[in-house]
XYZ file of C-alpha atoms in Angstrom:
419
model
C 0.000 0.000 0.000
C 1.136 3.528 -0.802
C 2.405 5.795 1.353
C 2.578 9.007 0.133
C 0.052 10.150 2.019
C 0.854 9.170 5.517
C 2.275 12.798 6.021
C 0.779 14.549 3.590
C -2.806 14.179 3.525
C -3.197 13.053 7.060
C -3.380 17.293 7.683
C -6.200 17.240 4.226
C -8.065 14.180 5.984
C -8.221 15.827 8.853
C -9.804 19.266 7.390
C -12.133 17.025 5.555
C -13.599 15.161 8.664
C -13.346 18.131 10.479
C -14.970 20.647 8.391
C -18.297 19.640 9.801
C -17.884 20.643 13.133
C -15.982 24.041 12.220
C -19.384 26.621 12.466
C -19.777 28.747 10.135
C -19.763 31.575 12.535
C -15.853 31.066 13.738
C -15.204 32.228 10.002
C -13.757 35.622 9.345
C -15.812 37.843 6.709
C -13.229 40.477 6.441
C -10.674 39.953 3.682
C -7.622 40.644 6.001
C -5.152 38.590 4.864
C -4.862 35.221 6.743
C -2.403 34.159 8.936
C -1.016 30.897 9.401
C -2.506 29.248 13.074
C -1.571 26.174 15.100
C -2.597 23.889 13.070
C -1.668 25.658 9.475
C 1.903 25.355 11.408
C 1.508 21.961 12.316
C 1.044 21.370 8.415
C 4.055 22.739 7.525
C 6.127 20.810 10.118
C 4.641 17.670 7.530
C 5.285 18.967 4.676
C 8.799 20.131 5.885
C 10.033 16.689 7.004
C 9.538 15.150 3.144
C 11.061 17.727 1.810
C 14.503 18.145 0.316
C 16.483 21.575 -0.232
C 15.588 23.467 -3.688
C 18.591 24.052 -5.304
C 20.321 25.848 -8.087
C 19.603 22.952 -10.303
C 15.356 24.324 -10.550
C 16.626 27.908 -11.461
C 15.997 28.441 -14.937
C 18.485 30.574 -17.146
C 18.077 34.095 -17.419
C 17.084 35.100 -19.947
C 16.052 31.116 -21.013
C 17.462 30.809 -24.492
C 14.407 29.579 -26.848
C 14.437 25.995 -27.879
C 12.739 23.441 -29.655
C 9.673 21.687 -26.644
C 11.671 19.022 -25.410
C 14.978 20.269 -25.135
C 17.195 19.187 -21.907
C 18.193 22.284 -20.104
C 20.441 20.477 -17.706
C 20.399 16.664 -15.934
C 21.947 15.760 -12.574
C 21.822 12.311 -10.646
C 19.983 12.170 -7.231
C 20.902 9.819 -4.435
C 18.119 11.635 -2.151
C 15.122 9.862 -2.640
C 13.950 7.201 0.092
C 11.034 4.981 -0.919
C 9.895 2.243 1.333
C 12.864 2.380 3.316
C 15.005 1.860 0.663
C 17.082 4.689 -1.647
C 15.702 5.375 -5.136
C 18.282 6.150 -7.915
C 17.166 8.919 -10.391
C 18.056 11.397 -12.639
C 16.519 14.990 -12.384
C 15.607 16.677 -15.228
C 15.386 20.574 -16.381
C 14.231 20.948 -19.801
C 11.916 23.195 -22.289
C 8.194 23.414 -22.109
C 5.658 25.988 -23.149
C 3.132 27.644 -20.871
C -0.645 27.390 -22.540
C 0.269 30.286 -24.605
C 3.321 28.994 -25.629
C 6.038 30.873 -24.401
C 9.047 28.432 -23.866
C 8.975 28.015 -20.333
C 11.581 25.765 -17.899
C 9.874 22.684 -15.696
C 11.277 19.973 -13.992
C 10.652 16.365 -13.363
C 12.785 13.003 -12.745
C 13.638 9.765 -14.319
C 13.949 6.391 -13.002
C 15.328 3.512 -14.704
C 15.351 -0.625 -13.500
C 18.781 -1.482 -12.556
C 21.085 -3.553 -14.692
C 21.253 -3.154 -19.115
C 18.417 -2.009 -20.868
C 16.335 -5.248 -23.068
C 16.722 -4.873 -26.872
C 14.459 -1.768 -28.327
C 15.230 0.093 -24.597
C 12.768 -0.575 -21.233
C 9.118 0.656 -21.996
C 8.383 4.186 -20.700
C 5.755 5.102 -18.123
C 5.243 8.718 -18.068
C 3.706 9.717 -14.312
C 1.040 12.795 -14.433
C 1.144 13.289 -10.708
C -2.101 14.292 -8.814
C -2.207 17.669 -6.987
C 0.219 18.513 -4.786
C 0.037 22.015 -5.125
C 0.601 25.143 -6.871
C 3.754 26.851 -4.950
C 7.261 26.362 -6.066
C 8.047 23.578 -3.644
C 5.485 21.543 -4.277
C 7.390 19.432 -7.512
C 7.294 15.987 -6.596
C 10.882 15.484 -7.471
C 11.263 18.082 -4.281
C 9.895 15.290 -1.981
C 11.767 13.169 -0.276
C 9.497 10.392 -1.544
C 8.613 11.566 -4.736
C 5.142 12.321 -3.755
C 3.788 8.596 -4.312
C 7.225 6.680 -5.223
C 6.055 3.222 -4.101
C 4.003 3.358 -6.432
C 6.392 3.891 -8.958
C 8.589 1.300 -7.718
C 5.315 -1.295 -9.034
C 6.396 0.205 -12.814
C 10.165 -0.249 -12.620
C 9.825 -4.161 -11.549
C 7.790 -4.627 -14.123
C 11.145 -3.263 -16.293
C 9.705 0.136 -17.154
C 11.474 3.305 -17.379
C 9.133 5.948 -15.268
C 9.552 9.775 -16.168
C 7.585 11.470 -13.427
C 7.323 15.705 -14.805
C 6.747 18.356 -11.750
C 5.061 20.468 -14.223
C 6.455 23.736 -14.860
C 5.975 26.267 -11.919
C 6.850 23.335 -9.316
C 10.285 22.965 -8.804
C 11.959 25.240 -12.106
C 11.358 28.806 -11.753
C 7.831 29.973 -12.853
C 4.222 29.879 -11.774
C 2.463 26.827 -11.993
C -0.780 27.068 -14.437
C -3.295 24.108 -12.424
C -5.648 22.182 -14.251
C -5.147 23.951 -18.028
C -5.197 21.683 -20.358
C -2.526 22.700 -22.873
C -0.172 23.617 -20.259
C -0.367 20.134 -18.852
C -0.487 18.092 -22.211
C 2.859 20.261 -22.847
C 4.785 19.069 -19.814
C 3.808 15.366 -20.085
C 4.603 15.429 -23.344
C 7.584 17.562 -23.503
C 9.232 15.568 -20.451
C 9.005 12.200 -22.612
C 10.938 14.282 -25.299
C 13.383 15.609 -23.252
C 14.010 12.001 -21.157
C 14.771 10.139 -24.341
C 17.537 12.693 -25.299
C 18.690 13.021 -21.706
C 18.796 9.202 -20.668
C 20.397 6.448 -22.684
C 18.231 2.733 -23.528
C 14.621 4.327 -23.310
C 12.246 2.392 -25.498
C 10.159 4.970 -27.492
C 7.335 3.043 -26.778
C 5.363 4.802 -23.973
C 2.231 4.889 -22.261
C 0.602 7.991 -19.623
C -0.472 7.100 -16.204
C -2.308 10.319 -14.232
C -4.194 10.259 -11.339
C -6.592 13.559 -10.599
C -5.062 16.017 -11.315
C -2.495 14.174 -13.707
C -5.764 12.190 -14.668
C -6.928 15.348 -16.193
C -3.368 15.806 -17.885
C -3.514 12.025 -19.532
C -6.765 12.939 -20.958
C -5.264 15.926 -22.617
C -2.321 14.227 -23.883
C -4.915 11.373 -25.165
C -7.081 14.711 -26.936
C -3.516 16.014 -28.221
C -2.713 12.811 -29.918
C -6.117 12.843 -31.590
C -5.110 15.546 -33.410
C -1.200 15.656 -33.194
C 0.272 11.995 -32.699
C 2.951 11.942 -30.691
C 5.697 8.898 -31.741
C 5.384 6.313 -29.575
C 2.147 6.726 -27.392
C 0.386 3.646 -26.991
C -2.333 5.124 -24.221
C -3.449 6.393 -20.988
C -4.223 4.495 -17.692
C -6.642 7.624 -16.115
C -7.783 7.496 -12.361
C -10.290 9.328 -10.652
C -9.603 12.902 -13.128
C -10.381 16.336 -12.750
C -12.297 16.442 -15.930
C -15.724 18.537 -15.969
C -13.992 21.458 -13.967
C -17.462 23.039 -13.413
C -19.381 20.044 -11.983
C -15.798 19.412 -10.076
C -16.281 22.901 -8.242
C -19.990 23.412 -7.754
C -19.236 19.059 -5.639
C -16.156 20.982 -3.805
C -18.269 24.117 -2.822
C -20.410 21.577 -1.149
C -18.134 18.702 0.179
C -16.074 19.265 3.556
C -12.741 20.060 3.583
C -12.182 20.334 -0.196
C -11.647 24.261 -0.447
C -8.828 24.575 -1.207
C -9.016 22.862 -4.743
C -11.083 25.531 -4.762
C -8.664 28.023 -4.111
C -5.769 26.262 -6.662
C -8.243 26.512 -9.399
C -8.938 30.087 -9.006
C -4.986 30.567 -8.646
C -4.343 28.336 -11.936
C -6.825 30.075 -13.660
C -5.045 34.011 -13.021
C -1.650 32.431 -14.015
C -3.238 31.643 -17.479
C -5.827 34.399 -17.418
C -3.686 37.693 -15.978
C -6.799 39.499 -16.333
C -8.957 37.001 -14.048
C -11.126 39.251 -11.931
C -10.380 36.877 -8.845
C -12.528 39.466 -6.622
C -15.475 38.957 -8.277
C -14.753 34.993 -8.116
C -13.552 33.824 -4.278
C -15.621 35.106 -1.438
C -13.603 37.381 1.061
C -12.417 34.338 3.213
C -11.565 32.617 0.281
C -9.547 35.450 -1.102
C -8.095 36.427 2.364
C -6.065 33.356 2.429
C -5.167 33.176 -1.435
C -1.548 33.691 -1.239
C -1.387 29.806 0.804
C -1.417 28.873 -2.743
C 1.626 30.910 -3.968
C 3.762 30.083 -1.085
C 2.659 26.585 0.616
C 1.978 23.076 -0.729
C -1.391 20.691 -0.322
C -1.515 20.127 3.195
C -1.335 23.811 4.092
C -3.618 24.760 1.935
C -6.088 21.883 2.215
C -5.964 23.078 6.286
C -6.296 27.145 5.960
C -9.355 26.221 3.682
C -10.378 23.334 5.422
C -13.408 25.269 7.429
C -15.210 26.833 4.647
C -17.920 25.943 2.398
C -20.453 27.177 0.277
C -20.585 30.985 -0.090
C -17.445 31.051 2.049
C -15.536 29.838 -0.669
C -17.302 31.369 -3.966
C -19.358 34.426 -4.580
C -22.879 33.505 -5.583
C -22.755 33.412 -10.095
C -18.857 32.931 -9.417
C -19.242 29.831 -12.092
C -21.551 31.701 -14.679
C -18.690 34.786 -14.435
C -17.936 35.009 -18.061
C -14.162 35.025 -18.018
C -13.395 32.006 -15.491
C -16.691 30.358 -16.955
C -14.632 30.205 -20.344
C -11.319 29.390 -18.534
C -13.169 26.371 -17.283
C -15.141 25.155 -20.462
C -12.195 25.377 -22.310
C -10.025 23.384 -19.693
C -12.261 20.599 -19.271
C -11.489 17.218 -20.558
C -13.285 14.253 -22.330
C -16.017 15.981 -24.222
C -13.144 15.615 -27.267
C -12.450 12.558 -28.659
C -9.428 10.723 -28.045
C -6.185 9.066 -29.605
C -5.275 5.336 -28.486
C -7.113 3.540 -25.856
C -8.090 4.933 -22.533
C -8.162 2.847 -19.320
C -10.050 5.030 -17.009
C -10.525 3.809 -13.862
C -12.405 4.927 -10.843
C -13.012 4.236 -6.475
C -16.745 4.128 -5.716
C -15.668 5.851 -2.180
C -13.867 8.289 -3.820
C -15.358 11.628 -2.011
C -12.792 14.412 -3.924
C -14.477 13.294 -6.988
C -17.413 11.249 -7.253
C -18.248 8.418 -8.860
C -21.130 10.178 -10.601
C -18.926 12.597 -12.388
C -16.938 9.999 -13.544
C -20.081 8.009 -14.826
C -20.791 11.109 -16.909
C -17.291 11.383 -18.394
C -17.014 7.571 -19.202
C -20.661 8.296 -21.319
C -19.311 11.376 -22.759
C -15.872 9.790 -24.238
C -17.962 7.249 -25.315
C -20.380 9.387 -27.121
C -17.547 10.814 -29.027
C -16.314 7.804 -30.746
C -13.345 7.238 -28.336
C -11.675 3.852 -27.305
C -12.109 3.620 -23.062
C -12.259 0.572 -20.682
C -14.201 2.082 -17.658
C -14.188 -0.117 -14.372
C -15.642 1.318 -10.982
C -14.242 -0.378 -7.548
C -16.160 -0.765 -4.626
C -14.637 0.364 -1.556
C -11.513 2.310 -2.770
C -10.996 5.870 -2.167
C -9.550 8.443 -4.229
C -6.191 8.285 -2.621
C -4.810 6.048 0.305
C -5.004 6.674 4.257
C -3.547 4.534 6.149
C -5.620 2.740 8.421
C -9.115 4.591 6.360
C -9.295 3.552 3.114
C -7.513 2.209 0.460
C -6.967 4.663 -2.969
C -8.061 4.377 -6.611
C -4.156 3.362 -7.506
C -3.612 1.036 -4.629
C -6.390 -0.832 -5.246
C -6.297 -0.617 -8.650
C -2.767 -0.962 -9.341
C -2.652 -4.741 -10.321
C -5.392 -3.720 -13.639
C -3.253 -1.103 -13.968
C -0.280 -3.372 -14.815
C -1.966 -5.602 -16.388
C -3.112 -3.190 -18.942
C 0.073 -1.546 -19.786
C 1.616 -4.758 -19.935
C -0.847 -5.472 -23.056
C -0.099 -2.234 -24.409
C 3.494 -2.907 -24.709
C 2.967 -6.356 -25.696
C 1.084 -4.620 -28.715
C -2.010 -6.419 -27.771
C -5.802 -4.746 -28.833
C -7.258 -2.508 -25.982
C -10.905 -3.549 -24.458
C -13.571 -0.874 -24.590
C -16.478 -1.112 -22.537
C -18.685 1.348 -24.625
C -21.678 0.260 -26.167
């Protein structure tokens, strides 16, 4: 079972279960800026003991020379990563992306490799579109101790895969970090399996996208891309509980305990891409009082300063139907497009971040637009893991998981459950 979560999201679990009995009352209406309490604190102290120093290595060059998506800035082996008790060679990566408006922009990631010589044709390539860990510069996966959810990684590489797990740019390399927009995060998937098979030597070109939630909404834009734009190579996306309809996704979060500050990440996402974003006319004054969480702290923080609001706490009343951020959103969605190669899209029946309802729809909808998707629901699993709560979407999942890239790369024909 995964631990990623043991530190992380025990501080988000807790906000969720909590939420219930904050009152409504104990929450500020003045826009003051926040400060960070007790227990805001305590989150840090958890986010701080999985984290490793950001060094030089993220700094992108100034001015950053333009070059062709895909291009290695820099590489530099890590010895720093500790997964399951056990150190976890890799190889960090710097290289060229481009924001949603593509301006060449610098992100980060890693690359892991099975030990020993590479098979004939190079090990297969799983390319890891990590869920959300946050929007603020130290938030990049490959800045965790752990890499975010590296045991789970570790089920890839004994299998003989190659994993290349991107930050996406504005975590880790220098820049802000444009949550949940589609083209952004189709870029940095994509443009980290470019750079990784210039960078790192017996890498198959075969490859296949794995995303959970977040990164579940950035498979399902690389699968839209390659609809339209094949990229060499892709044989598919595995796709767990996504972030897909981002305006069903909000109106559940306004409603759900303890999921504000998704809230908040969107909204933040959204003026990175949108500089014009009338944010005040979007987050309600709590909301908006503690917006700068995002900028500065990862998911745990965040998921605690927002932890105790809900409802019109969170968004002003028409926030959704505000015609800027109502584009933003539309146009940011995924799975109402169809799709190139086969989809396995999987999803927890527990799952309270995003229903199983919403992923009913989207399974219908991809389906409805000609594309390829195997979509199996799982009783009992969660959309992630906590220990000693309730077993995640990827956990649970993760032997279909193999078993379906395995048939990929085995060049075997995908199953489709649609009609």
């Amino acid at each position: 079972m995964k631990t990623r979560h043991a530190a992380l999201t025990a501080a988000a679990l807790g906000t969720a279960l909590l939420a219930t009995a904050v009152p409504a009352a104990a929450v500020p209406a003045a826009a003051a800026p926040a400060s960070c309490d007790r227990a805001c604190q305590e989150a840090r102290k958890l986010e701080a003991r999985n984290a490793l120093p950001r060094t030089g290595f993220y700094d992108a060059p100034d001015p950053l020379p333009h070059r062709p998506a895909g291009t290695p800035i820099r590489t530099e082996p890590a010895d720093d990563y500790v997964v399951e008790g056990r150190p976890l060679p890799a190889t960090r990566i710097l290289y060229h992306s481009r924001t949603s408006r593509g301006r060449d922009v610098a992100a980060s990631g890693v690359v892991l490799v099975p030990p020993g010589t590479p098979p004939q044709g190079g090990w297969p390539v799983v390319v890891d579109a990590h869920g959300t860990s946050g929007a603020g510069p130290s938030c990049a996966p490959s800045l965790m101790r752990d890499l975010y959810h590296g045991d789970q990684m570790s089920r890839f590489l004994e299998r003989g895969w190659a994993v290349v797990a991107p930050d996406y740019a504005g975590l880790g390399a220098t820049g802000r970090h444009e949550f949940l927009n589609r083209t952004a995060a189709a870029n940095d998937v994509i443009n980290a399996m470019r750079s990784a098979h210039q960078a790192i030597p017996g890498l198959s070109p075969r490859w296949v996208v794995w995303g959970h939630s977040q990164g579940g909404h950035a498979a399902l834009a690389v699968a839209e891309r390659h609809r339209v734009r094949a990229e060499p190579g892709y044989l598919g996306s595995v796709v767990t509980s996504p972030g897909a309809d981002l305006p069903a996704a909000l109106q559940h979060m306004t409603t759900a305990p303890g999921l504000g500050g998704f809230i908040a990440l969107v909204a933040a996402g959204a003026k990175v891409s949108e500089r014009g974003l009338p944010l005040g006319r979007i987050l309600a004054a709590p909301a908006l009082a503690r917006l700068n969480f995002t900028r500065t702290d990862c998911l745990p923080v965040v998921s605690t300063v927002y932890g105790g609001l809900g409802g019109d706490e969170l968004l002003k009343p028409g926030a959704l139907r505000q015609p800027r951020f109502a584009r933003h959103l539309a146009a940011n969605s995924v799975g109402h497009r169809p799709v190139g190669g086969p989809v396995l899209l999987l999803q927890g029946e527990a799952d309270v971040v995003l229903p199983t309802r919403l992923t009913d729809r989207l399974a219908a909808d991809m389906c409805t637009t000609g594309s390829h998707v195997d979509y199996r629901t799982y009783p009992g699993l969660g959309h992630d893991t906590y220990p000693g709560q309730v077993v995640g979407i990827d956990d649970g999942a993760m032997p279909d998981i193999l078993t379906w890239t395995a048939a990929r790369f085995a060049g075997e024909p995908a199953p489709s459950s649609c009609p």
